[in-house]
PDB file of C-alpha atoms in Angstrom:
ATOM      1  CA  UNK A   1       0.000   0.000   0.000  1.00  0.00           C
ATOM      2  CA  UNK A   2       0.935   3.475  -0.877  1.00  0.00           C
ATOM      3  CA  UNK A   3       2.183   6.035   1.472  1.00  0.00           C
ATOM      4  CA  UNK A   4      -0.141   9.131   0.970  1.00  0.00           C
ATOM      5  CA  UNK A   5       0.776  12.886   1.451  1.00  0.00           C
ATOM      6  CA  UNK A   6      -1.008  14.697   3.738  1.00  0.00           C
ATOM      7  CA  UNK A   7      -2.932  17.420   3.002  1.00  0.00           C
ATOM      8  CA  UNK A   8      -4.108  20.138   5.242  1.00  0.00           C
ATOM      9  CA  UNK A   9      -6.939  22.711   3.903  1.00  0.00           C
ATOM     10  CA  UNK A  10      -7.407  25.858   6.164  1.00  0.00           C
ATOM     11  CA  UNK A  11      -9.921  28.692   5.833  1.00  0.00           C
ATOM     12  CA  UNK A  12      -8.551  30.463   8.640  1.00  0.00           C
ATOM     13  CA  UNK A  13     -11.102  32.542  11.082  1.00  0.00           C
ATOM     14  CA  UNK A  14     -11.729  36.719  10.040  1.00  0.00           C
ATOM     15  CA  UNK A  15     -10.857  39.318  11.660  1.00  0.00           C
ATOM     16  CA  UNK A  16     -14.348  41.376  10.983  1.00  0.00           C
ATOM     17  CA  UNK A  17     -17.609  40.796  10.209  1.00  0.00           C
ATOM     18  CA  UNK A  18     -18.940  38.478   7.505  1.00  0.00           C
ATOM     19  CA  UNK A  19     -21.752  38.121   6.304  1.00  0.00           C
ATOM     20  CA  UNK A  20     -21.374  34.331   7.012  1.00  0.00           C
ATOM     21  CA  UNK A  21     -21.165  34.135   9.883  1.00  0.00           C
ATOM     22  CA  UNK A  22     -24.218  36.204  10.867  1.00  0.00           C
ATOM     23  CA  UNK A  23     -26.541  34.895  14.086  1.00  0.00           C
ATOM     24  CA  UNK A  24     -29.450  34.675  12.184  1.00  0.00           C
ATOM     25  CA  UNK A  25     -27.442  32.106   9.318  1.00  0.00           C
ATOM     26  CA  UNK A  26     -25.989  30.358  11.967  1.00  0.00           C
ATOM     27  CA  UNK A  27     -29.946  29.498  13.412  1.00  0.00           C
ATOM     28  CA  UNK A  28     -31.203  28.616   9.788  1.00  0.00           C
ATOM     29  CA  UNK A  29     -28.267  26.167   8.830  1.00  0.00           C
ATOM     30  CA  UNK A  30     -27.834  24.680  11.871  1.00  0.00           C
ATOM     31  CA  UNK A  31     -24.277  24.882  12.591  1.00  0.00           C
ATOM     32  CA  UNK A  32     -21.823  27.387  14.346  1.00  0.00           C
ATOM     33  CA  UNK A  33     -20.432  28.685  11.810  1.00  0.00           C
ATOM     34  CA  UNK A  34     -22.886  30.151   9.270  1.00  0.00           C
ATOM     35  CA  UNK A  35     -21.995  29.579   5.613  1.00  0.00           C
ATOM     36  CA  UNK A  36     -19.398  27.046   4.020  1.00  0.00           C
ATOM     37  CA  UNK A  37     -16.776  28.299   1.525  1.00  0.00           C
ATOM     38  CA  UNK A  38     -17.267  25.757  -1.842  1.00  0.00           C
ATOM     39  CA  UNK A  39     -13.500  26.701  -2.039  1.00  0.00           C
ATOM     40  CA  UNK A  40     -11.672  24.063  -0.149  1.00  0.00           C
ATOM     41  CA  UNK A  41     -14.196  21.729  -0.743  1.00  0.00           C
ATOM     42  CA  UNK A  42     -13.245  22.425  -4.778  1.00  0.00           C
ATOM     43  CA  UNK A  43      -9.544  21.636  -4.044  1.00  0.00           C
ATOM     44  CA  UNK A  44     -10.542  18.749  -2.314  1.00  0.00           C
ATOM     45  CA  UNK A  45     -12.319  17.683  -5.187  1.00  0.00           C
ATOM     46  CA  UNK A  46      -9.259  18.737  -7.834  1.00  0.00           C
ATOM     47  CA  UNK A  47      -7.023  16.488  -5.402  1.00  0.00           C
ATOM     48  CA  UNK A  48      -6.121  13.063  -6.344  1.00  0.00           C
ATOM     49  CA  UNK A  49      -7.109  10.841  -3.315  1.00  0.00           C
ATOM     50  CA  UNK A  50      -4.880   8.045  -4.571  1.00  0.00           C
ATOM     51  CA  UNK A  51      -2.339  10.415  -3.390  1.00  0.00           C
ATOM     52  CA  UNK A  52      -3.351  12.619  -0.811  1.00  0.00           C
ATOM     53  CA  UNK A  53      -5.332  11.797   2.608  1.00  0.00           C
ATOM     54  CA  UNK A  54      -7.073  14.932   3.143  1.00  0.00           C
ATOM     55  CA  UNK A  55      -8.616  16.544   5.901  1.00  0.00           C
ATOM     56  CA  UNK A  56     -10.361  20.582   5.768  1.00  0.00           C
ATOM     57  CA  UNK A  57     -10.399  23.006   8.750  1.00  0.00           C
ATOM     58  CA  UNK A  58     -13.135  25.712   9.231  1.00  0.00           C
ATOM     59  CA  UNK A  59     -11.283  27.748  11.685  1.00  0.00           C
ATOM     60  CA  UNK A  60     -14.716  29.065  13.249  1.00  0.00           C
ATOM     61  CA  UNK A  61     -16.187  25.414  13.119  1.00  0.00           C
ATOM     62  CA  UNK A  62     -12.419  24.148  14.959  1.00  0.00           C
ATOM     63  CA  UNK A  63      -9.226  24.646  15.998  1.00  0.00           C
ATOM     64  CA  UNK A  64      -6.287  23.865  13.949  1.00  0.00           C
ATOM     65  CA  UNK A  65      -3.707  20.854  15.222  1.00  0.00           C
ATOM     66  CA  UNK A  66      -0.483  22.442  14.369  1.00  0.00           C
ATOM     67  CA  UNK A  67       0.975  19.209  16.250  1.00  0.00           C
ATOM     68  CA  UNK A  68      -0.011  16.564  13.968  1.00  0.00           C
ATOM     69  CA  UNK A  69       1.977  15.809  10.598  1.00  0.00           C
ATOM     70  CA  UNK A  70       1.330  17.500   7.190  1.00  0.00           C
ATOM     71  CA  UNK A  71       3.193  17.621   4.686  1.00  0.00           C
ATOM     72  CA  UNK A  72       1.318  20.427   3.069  1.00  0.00           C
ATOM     73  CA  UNK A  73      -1.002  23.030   3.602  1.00  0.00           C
ATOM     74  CA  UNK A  74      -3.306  25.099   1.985  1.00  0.00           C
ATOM     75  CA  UNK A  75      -5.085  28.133   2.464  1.00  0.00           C
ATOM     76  CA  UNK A  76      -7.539  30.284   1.249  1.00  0.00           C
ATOM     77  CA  UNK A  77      -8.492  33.863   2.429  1.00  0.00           C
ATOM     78  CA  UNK A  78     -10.181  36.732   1.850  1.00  0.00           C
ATOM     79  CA  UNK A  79      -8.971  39.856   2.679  1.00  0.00           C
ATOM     80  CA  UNK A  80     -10.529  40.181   6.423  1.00  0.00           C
ATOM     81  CA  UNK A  81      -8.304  36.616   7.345  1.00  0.00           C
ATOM     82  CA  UNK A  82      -5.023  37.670   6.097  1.00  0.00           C
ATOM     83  CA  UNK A  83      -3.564  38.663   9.419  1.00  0.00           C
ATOM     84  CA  UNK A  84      -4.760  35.095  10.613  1.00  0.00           C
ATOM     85  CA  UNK A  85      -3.422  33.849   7.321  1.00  0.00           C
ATOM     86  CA  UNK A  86      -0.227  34.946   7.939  1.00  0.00           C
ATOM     87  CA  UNK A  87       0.035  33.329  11.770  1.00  0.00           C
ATOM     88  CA  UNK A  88      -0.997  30.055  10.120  1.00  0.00           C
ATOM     89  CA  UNK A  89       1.536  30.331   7.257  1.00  0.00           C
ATOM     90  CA  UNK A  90       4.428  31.428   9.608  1.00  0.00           C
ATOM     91  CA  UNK A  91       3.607  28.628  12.185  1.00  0.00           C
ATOM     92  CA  UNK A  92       3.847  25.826   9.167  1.00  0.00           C
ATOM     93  CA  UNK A  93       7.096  27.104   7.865  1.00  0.00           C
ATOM     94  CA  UNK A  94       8.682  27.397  11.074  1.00  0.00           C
ATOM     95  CA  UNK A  95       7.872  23.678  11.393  1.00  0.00           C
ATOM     96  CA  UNK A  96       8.727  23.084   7.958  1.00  0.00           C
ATOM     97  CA  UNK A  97       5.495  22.610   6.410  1.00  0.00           C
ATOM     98  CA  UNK A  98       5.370  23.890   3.100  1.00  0.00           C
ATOM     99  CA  UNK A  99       2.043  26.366   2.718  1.00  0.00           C
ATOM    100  CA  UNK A 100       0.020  27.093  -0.439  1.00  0.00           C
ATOM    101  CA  UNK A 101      -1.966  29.963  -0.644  1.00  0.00           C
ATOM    102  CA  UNK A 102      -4.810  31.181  -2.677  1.00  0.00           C
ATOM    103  CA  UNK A 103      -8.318  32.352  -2.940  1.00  0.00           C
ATOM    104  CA  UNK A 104      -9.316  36.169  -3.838  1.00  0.00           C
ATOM    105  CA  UNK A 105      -7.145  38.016  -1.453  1.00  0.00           C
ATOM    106  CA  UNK A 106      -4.153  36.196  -3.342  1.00  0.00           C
ATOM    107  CA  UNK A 107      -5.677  36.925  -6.498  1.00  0.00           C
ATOM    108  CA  UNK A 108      -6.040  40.604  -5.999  1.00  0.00           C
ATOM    109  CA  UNK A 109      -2.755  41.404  -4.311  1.00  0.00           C
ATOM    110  CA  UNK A 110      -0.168  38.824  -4.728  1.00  0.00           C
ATOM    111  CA  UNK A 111       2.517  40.876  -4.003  1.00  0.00           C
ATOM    112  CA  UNK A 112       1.193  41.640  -0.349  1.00  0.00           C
ATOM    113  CA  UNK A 113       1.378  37.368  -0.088  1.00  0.00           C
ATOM    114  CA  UNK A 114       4.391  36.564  -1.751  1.00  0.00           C
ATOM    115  CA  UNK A 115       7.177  37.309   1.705  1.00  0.00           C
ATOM    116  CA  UNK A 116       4.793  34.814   3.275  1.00  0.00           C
ATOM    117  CA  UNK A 117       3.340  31.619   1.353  1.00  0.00           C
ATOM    118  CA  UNK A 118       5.937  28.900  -0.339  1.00  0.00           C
ATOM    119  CA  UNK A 119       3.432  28.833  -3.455  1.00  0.00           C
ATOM    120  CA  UNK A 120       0.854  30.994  -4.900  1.00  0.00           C
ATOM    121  CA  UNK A 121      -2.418  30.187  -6.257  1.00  0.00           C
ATOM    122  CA  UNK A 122      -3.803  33.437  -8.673  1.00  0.00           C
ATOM    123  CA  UNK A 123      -7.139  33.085 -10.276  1.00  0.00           C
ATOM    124  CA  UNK A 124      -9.535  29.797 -10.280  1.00  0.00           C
ATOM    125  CA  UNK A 125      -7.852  26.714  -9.255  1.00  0.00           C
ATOM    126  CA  UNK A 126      -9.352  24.220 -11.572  1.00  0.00           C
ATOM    127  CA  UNK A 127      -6.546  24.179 -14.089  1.00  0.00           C
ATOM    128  CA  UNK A 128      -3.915  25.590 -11.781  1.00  0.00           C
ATOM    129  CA  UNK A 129      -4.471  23.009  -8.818  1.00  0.00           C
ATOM    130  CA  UNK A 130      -3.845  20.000 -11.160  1.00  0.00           C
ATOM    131  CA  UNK A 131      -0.936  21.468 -12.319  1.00  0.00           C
ATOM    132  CA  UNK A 132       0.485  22.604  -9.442  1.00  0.00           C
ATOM    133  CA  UNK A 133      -0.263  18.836  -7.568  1.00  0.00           C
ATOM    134  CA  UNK A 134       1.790  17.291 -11.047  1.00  0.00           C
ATOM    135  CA  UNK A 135       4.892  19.656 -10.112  1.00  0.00           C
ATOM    136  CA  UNK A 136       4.749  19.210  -6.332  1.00  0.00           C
ATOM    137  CA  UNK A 137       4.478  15.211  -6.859  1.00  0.00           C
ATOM    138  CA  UNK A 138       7.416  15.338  -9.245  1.00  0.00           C
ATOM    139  CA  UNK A 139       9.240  17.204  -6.924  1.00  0.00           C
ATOM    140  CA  UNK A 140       9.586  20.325  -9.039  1.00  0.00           C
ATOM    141  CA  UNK A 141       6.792  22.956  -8.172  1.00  0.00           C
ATOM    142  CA  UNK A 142       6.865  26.573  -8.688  1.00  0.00           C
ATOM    143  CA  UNK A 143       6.646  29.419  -6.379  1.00  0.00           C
ATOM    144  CA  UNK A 144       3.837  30.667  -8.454  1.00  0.00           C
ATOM    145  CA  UNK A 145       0.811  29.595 -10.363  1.00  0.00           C
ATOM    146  CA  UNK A 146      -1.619  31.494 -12.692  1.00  0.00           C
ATOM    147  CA  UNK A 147      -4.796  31.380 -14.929  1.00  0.00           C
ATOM    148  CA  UNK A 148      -4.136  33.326 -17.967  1.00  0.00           C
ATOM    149  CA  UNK A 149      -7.491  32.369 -19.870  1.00  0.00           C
ATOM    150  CA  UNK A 150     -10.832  33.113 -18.557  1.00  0.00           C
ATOM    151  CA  UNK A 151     -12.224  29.671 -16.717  1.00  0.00           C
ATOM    152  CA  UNK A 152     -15.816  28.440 -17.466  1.00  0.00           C
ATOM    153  CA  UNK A 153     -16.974  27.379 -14.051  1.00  0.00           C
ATOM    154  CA  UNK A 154     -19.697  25.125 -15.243  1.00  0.00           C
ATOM    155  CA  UNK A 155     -17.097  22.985 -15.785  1.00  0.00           C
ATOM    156  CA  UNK A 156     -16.031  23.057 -12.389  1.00  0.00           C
ATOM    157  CA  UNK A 157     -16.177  19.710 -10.428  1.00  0.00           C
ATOM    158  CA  UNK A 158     -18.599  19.056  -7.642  1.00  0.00           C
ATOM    159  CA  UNK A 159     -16.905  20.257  -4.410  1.00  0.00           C
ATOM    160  CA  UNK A 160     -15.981  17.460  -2.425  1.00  0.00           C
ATOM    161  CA  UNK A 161     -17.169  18.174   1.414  1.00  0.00           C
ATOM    162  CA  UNK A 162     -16.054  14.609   2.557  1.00  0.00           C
ATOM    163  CA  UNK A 163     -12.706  15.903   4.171  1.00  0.00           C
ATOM    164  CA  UNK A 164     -14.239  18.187   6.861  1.00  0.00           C
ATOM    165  CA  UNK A 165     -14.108  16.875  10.005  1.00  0.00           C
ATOM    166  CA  UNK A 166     -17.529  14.981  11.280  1.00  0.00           C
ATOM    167  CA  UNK A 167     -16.870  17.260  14.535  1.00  0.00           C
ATOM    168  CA  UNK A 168     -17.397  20.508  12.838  1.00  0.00           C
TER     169      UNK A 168
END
């Protein structure tokens, strides 16, 4: 049997306000942390599980174990999580955990992510993820990835929310 990587997928908590997370969402759905992000759950989906065991955090649904092994992580953020982003990301490295970033906050400022994340993920993952999975399993991944053609995301695949926890 094959040893799998293991894959960590973070949406890391805000630091204001979203709309998400309002009381009144939170009632209706039935769970703590108002709405879920199709975003990791795409990734998941765009991941080959012959390769990866993969597991997906909700940092308002549960805490992160920084203790147990990875040997990668993702993470996507909008632009109210980047300060939590970037406690995640150094936390990783300085365990030596490489960390993957994307999502629109990425997208629309790269620059501001570059210092921080061992790969960048700029514009919709559905081409770039595969890609960037080939390189990393060959052992020869770039720092950066991006779409240069306008993606159709009807084509998207069906996100795959089988890798959050059963606890969140």
């Amino acid at each position: 049997m094959k040893n799998k990587k293991k894959l960590l997928l973070i949406e890391p908590k805000s630091s204001a306000f979203v709309f998400g997370d309002m009381p009144f969402l939170k009632k209706i759905l039935k769970r703590r942390g108002g709405t879920m992000n199709a975003s990791l759950a795409t990734i998941a989906a765009l991941t080959p599980k012959e390769e990866f065991d993969i597991k997906v955090v909700d940092e308002k649904l549960q805490d992160i174990d920084f203790d147990a092994h990875w040997d990668m992580v993702g993470i996507t953020a909008i632009l109210t999580q980047y300060f939590r982003a970037r406690e995640i990301i150094a936390e990783f490295t300085r365990r030596g955990v490489p960390v993957v970033c994307g999502g629109s906050s990425v997208s629309l400022s790269p620059e501001r992510w570059r210092p921080y994340a061992a790969v960048l993920i700029i514009g919709e993952a559905e081409r770039i993820w595969p890609r960037f999975i080939a390189d990393y399993l060959a052992g020869k991944h770039q720092r950066e990835y991006r779409e240069t053609e306008r993606f159709d995301l009807s084509i998207s695949p069906v996100p795959d929310y089988s890798c959050f926890s059963e606890s969140a």
